[in-house]
XYZ file of C-alpha atoms in Angstrom:
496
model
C -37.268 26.626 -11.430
C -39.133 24.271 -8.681
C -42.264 24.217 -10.696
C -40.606 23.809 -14.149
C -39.386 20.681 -12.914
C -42.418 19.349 -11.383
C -44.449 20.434 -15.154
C -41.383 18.591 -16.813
C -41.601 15.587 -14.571
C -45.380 15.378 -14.477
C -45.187 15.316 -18.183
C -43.112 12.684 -18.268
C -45.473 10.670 -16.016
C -47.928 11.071 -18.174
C -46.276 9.858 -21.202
C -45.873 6.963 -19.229
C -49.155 6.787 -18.674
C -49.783 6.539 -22.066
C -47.713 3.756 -23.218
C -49.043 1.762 -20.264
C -52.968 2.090 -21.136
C -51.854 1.643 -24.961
C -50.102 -1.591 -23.658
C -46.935 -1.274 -26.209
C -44.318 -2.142 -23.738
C -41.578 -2.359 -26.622
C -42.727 1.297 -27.534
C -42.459 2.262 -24.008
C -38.839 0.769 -23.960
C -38.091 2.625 -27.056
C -39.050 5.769 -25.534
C -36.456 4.952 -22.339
C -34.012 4.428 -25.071
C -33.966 7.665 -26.545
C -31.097 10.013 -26.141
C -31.157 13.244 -24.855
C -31.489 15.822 -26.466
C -28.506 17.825 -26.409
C -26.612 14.229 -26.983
C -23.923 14.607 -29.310
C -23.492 11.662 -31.764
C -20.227 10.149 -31.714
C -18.505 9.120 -35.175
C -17.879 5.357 -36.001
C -14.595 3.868 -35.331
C -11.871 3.787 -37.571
C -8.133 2.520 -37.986
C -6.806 5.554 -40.459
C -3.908 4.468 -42.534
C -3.424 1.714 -40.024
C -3.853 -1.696 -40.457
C -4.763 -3.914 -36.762
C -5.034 -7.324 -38.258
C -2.176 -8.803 -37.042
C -0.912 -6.968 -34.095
C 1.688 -7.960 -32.402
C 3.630 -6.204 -28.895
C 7.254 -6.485 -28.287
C 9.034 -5.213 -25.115
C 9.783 -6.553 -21.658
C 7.651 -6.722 -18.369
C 5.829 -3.617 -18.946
C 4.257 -5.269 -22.016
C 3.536 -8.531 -20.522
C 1.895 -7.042 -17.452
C 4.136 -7.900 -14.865
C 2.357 -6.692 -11.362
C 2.803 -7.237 -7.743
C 6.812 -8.636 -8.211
C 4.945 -11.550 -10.519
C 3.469 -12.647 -13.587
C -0.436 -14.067 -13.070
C -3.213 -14.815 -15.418
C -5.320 -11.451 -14.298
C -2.743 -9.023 -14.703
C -1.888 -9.866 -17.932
C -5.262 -10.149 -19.133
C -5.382 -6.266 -17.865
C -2.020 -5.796 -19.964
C -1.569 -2.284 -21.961
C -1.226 -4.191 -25.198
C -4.349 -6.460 -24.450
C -6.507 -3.350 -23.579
C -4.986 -1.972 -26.759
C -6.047 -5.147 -29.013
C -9.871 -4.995 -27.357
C -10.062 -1.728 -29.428
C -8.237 -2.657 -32.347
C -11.128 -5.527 -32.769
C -13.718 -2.728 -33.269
C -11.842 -1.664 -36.542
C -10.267 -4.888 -38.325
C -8.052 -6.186 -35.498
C -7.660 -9.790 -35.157
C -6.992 -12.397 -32.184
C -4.420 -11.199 -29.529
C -2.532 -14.489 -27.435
C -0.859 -14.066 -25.055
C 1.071 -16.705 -22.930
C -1.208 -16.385 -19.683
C 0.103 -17.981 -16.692
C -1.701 -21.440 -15.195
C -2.617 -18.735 -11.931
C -3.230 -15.618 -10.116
C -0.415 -16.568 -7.576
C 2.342 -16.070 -9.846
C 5.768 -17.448 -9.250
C 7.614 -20.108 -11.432
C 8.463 -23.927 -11.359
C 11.032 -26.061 -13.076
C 10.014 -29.888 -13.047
C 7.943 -29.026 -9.801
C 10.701 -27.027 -7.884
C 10.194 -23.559 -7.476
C 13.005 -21.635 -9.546
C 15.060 -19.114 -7.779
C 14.044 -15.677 -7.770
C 10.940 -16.245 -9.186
C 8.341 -16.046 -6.214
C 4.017 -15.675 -6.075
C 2.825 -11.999 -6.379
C 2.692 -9.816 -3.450
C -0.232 -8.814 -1.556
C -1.089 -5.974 1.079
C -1.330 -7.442 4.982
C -2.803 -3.734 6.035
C 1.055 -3.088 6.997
C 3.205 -3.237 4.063
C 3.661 -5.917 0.471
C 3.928 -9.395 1.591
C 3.874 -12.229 -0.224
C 0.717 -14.144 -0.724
C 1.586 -17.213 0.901
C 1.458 -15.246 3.955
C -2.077 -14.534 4.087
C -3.052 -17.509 2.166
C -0.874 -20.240 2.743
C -3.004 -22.459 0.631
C -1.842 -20.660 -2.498
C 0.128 -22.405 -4.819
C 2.400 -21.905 -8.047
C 1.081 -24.005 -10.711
C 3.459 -22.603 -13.820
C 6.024 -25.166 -14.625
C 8.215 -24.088 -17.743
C 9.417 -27.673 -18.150
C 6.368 -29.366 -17.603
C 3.320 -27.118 -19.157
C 4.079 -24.483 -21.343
C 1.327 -23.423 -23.514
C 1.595 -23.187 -27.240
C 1.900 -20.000 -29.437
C 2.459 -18.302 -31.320
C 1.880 -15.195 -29.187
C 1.293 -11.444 -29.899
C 2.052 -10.300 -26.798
C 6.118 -10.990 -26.528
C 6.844 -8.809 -23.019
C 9.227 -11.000 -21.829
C 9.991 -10.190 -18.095
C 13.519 -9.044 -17.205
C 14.411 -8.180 -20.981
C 16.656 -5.825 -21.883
C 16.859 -4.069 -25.380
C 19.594 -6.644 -26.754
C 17.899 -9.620 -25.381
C 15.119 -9.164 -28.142
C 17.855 -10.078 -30.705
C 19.450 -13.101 -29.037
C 18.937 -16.485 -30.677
C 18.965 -19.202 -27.915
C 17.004 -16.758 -25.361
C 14.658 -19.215 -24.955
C 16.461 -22.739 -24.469
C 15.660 -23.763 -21.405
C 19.745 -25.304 -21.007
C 20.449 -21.666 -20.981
C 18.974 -20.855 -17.354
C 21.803 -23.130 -15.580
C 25.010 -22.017 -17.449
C 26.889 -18.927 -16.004
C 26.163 -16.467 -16.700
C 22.544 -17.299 -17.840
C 21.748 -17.120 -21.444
C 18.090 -17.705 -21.631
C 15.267 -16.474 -19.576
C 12.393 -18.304 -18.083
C 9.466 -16.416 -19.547
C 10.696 -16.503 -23.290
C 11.380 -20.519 -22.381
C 7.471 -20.647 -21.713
C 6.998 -18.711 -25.203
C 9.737 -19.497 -27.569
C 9.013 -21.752 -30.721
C 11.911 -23.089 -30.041
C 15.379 -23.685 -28.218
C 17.058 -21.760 -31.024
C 14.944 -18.549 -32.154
C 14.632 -15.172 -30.638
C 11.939 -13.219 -29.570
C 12.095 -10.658 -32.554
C 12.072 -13.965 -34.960
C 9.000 -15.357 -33.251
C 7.513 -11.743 -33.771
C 8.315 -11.501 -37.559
C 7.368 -15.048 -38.455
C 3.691 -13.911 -37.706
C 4.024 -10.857 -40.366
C 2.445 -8.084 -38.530
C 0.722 -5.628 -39.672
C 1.153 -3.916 -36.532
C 3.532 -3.640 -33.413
C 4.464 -1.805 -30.649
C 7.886 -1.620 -29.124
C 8.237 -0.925 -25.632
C 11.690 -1.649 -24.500
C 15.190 -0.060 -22.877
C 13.895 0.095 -19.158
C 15.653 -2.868 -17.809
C 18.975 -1.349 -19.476
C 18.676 1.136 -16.641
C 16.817 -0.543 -13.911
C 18.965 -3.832 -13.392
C 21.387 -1.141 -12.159
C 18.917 1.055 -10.281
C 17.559 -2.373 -8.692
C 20.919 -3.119 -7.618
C 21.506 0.207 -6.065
C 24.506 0.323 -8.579
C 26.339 -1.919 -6.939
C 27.931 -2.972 -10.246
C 26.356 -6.112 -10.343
C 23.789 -5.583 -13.178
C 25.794 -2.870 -15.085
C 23.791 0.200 -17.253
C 23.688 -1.405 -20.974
C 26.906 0.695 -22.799
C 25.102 2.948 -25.363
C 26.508 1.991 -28.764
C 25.011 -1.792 -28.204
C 21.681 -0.408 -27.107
C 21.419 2.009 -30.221
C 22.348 -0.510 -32.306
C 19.722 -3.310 -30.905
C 16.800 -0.512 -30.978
C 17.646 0.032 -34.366
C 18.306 -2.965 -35.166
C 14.828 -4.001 -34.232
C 12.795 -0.733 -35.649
C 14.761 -2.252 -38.890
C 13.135 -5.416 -38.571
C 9.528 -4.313 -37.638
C 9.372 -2.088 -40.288
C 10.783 -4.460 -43.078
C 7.269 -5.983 -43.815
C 5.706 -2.240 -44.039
C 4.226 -2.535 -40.831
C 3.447 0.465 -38.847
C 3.643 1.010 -35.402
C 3.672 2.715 -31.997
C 6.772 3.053 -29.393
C 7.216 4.317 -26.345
C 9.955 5.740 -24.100
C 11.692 4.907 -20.773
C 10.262 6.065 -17.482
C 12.461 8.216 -14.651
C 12.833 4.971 -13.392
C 14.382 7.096 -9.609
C 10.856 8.371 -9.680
C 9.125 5.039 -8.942
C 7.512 3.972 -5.342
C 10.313 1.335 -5.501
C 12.464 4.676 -4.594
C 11.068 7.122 -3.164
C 8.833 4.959 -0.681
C 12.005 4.563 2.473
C 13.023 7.987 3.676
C 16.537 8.928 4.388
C 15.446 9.700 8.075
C 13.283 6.505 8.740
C 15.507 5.902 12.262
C 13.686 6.323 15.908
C 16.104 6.558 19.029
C 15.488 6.849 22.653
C 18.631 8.686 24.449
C 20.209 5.676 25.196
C 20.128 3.838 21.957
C 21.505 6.987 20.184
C 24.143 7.647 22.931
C 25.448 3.676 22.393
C 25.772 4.580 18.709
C 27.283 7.301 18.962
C 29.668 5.940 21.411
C 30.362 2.906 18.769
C 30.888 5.726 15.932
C 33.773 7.697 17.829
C 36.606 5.889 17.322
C 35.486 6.336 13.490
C 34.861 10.035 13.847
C 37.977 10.550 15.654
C 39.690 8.802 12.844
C 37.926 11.150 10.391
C 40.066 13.752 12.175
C 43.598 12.139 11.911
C 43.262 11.878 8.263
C 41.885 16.276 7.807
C 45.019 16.515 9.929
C 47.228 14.784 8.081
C 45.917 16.557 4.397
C 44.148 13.721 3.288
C 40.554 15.226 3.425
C 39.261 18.819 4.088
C 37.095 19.765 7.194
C 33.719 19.738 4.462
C 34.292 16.407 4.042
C 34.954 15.302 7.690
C 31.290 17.327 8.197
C 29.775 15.008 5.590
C 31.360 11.335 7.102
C 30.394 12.705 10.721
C 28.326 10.331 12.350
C 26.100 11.257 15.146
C 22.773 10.244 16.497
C 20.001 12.303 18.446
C 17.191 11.258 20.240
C 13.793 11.730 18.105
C 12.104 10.057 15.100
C 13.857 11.131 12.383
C 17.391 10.058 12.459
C 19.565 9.336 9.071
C 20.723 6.452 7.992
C 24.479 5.363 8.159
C 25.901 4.133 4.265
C 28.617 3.232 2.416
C 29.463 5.755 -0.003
C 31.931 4.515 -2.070
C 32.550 8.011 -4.205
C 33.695 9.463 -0.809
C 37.581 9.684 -0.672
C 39.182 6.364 0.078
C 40.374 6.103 3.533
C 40.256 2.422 3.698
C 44.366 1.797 4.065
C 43.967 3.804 7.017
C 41.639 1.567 8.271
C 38.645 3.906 7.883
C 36.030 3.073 6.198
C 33.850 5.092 3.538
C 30.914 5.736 5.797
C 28.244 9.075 5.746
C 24.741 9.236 7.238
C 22.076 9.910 4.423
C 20.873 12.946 3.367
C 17.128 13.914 1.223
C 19.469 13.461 -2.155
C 20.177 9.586 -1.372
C 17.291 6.960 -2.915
C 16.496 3.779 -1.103
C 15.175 0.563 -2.442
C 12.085 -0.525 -1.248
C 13.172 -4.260 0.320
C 15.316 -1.958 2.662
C 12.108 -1.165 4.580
C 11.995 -4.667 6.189
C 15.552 -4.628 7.791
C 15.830 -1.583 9.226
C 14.243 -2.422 12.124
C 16.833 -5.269 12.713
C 19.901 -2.698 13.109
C 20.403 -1.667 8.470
C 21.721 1.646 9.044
C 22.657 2.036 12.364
C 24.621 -1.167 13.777
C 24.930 -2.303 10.193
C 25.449 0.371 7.519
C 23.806 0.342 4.584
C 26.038 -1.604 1.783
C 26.071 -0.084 -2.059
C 22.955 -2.115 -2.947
C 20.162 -1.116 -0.331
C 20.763 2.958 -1.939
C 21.120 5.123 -4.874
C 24.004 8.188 -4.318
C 23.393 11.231 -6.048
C 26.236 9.850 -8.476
C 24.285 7.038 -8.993
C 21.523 8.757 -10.014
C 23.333 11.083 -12.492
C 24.537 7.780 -14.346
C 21.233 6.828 -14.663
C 19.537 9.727 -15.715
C 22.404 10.390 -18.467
C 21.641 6.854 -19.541
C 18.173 7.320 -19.678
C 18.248 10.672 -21.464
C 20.758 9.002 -24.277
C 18.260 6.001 -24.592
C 15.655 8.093 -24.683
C 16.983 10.655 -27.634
C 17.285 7.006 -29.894
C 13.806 5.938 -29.486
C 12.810 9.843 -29.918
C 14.972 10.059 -33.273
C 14.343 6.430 -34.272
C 10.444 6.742 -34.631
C 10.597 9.835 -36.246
C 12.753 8.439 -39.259
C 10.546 5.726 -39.220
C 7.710 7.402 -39.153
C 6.140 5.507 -36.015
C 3.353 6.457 -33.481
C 5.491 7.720 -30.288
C 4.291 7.765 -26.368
C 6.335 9.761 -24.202
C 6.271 7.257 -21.156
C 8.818 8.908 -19.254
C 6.627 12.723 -19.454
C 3.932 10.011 -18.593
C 4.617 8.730 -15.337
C 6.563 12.002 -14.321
C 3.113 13.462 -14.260
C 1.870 10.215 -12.057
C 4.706 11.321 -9.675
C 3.537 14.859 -9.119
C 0.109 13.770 -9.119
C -0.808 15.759 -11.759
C -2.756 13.607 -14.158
C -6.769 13.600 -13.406
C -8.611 10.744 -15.916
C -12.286 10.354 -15.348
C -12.383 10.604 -11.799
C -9.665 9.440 -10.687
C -6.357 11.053 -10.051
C -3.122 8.542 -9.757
C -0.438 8.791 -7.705
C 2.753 7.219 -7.628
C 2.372 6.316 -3.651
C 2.677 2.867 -2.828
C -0.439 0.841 -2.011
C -3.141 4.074 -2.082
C -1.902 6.045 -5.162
C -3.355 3.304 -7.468
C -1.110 3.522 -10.619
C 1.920 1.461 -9.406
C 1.424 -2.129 -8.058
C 3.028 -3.268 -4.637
C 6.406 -4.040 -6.043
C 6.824 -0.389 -6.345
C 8.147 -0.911 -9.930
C 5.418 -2.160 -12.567
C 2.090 -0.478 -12.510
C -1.427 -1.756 -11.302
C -4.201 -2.824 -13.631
C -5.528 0.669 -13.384
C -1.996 1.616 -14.431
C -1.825 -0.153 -17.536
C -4.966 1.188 -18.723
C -3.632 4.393 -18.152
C -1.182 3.839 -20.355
C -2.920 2.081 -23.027
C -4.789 5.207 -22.910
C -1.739 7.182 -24.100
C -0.734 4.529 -26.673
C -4.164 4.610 -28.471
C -4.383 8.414 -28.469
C -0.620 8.406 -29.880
C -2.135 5.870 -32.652
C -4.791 8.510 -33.554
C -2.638 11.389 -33.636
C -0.106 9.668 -36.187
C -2.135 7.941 -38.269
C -5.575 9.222 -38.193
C -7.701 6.573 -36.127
C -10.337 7.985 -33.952
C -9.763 6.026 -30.540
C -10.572 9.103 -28.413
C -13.055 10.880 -30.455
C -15.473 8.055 -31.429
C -15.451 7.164 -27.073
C -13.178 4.015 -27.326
C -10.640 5.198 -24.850
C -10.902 2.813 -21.269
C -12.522 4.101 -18.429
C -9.551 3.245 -16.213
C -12.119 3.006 -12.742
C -12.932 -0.356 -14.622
C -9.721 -1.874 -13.417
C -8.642 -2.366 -10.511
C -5.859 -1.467 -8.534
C -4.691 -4.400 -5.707
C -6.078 -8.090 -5.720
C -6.919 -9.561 -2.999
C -4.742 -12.831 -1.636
C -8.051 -14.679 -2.110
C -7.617 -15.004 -5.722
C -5.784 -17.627 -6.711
């Protein structure tokens, strides 16, 4: 085998050779060019049945290409529907605007004030997410939504914070609507809107597509996961979100437009939950003695009331608080499904257990006393109970988009089979193999919620092969699939 190779390369040299003393250096080049020859020749693009002229994306941060807790001009320029648009140019598709923000730093003014809520992208520090004004304190917000919107109209309508009846809502837009309670407008579709008056499914329509995809439903579930279903961001009741998702396959499909949707992610399977452990607490013997000392007359009262009937001896196991020295201790909560002591003056306190979920800003304050001098209040975790509402919200949800696309005959990405195999690590693409770990699993960003650049290609991935499969395109075969390496994964607080 040795000295076929030399013979091989020796003849190789001496073609070389050749071109050199003929002196036909385009020949030569020519020659470099040439496939080998076992190279299989891939087929031309094509759209199928589908028509990409006028494509336009509907949806919520997921389709904007939210990243890092922000909106910035890089991320959305990595966005699953731009990716998706890149290829659609190889076969007829058109322009693709979207309403990039002014910076990579992210965050929102009004008239020069920052607006509430709306803070610069996060950034790694080595330890944990921190914002990027931390590392670089030079960085500064430059997207006013009074003073410098940019003008549309756009195909890419992700609207951050969006939920599946927002897309219908005249007025959603008008910037008056920010400052009446409760809020009535949102700050990204004020940035976007044509005006004070439309909606974002108007502003789709009055561009005709010939095209769309329709990602939307997650914030129905995740204002309430976010909130650690504290009640303060309520699950969207089912009969209004089947009605809005039909409502707006109606509309899309009016024109004869095809199209591609996708489902809701687990959204309890996201870094933003599963990053905190329930056991996160270290104790020398004297801390955990003091804590258990300022738990007793709790415990003891935990006693009184299995004494008097009002719970059993399983339950006074489960409220038991007690600390150990060691590394792992759980975390004290508030569980509000446990039975209601509270006119006895006890309160509705367990320590956590591997079932209970944990939302990611937790991680900061537990080192200043959040569950063990101060337990945890409704918002900081996600009860088992909690968690069952949400996954039989997502399921329903979930069964509408399913049943929706197939009477409408749409392209359909199963998002939430998706990102489930992200989770278990299970999904290889070129060589890379993404995680759902925080910071070093590279498919979700360091919010722990929307995914990285790498992320969205990922997806876009999915969403073009879906496109093939339903109406005969030829993303995948002809080679026009992303190679996802090309994107990256954190950005670095120097870019600005």
């Amino acid at each position: 085998m040795k000295t076929f190779k030399n013979i091989k390369y020796i003849g190789l040299l001496a073609i070389a050779i050749s071109f050199t003393a003929c002196n036909d250096e385009e020949d030569f080049e020519q020659f470099l060019d040439m496939p080998p020859a076992d190279a299989v020749a891939l087929p031309a693009p094509t759209s199928g049945s589908a028509d990409f002229s006028t494509f336009v994306s509907l949806g919520n941060s997921l389709t904007a290409g939210f990243a890092d807790g922000a909106l910035y001009s890089i991320a959305q320029e990595n966005s699953t529907p731009n990716i998706m648009a890149s290829k659609f140019s190889l076969v007829g598709g058109g322009n693709f605007t979207q309403p990039l923000m002014n910076d990579n730093v992210g965050g929102l003014l009004a008239g020069g004030s920052p607006l509430p809520g709306f803070g610069p992208r996060l950034v790694f520090d080595g330890a944990g997410p921190v914002p990027i004004t931390n590392l670089n304190p030079g960085a500064m917000t430059t997207t006013d939504i009074v003073l410098n919107n940019p003008t549309g109209p756009f195909n890419n309508m992700g609207v951050p914070g969006a939920k599946s009846f927002h897309l219908l809502a005249p007025g959603y837009g008008d910037l008056n609507g920010l400052f009446t309670v409760p809020a009535t407008a949102n700050p990204y579709f004020v940035r976007m809107a044509s005006s004070s008056t439309t909606s974002v499914i108007a502003d789709a329509m009055a561009q005709a597509p010939t095209f769309f995809s329709l990602w939307i439903g997650n914030n129905d579930v995740l204002g309430y996961a976010l909130s650690g279903g504290d009640g303060t961001n309520p699950i969207t009741p089912t009969a209004t979100f089947d009605f809005a998702y039909s409502t707006l396959i109606t509309t899309l499909t009016s024109g004869g437009a095809k199209g591609v949707v996708a489902n809701i992610p687990d959204v309890t399977a996201i870094p933003h939950f599963t990053t905190v452990p329930y056991n996160p607490i270290p104790l020398d013997a004297a801390t955990a003695s003091a804590l258990n000392q300022g738990y007793a007359t709790y415990n003891g009262g935990l006693q009184f009331a299995m004494s008097n009937g009002l719970i059993t001896q399983a339950e006074v196991d489960k409220r038991t608080i007690a600390f150990a020295e060691g590394s792992n201790n759980a975390m004290v909560l508030i569980d509000e499904d446990l039975t209601d002591l509270t006119s006895f003056g006890i309160p509705s306190y367990r320590q956590s257990t591997a079932d209970d979920l944990f939302v990611l800003p937790l991680s900061s304050l537990i080192p200043q006393g959040y569950g063990t001098q101060i337990p945890l209040a409704d918002k900081w975790a996600l009860t088992p109970e909690e968690q069952a509402e949400i996954a039989t919200a997502t399921a329903s949800f979930n069964a509408t988009i399913q049943s929706q696309a197939s009477a409408a005959n749409l392209a359909f990405v199963d998002a939430n089979a998706l990102l489930n195999l992200v989770k278990d690590g299970n999904l290889p693409s070129g060589n890379y193999n993404l995680t759902s770990d925080l910071v070093t699993g590279g498919a979700f960003s360091l919010d722990g919620v929307h995914p990285t650049s790498r992320g969205y290609a990922l997806i876009a991935n999915q969403f073009l092969k879906a496109i093939d499969l339903k109406y005969g395109s030829n993303f995948e075969a002809s080679g026009n699939l992303v190679d996802i390496g090309e994107y990256n994964t954190n950005y670095s607080a120097g870019l600005q």
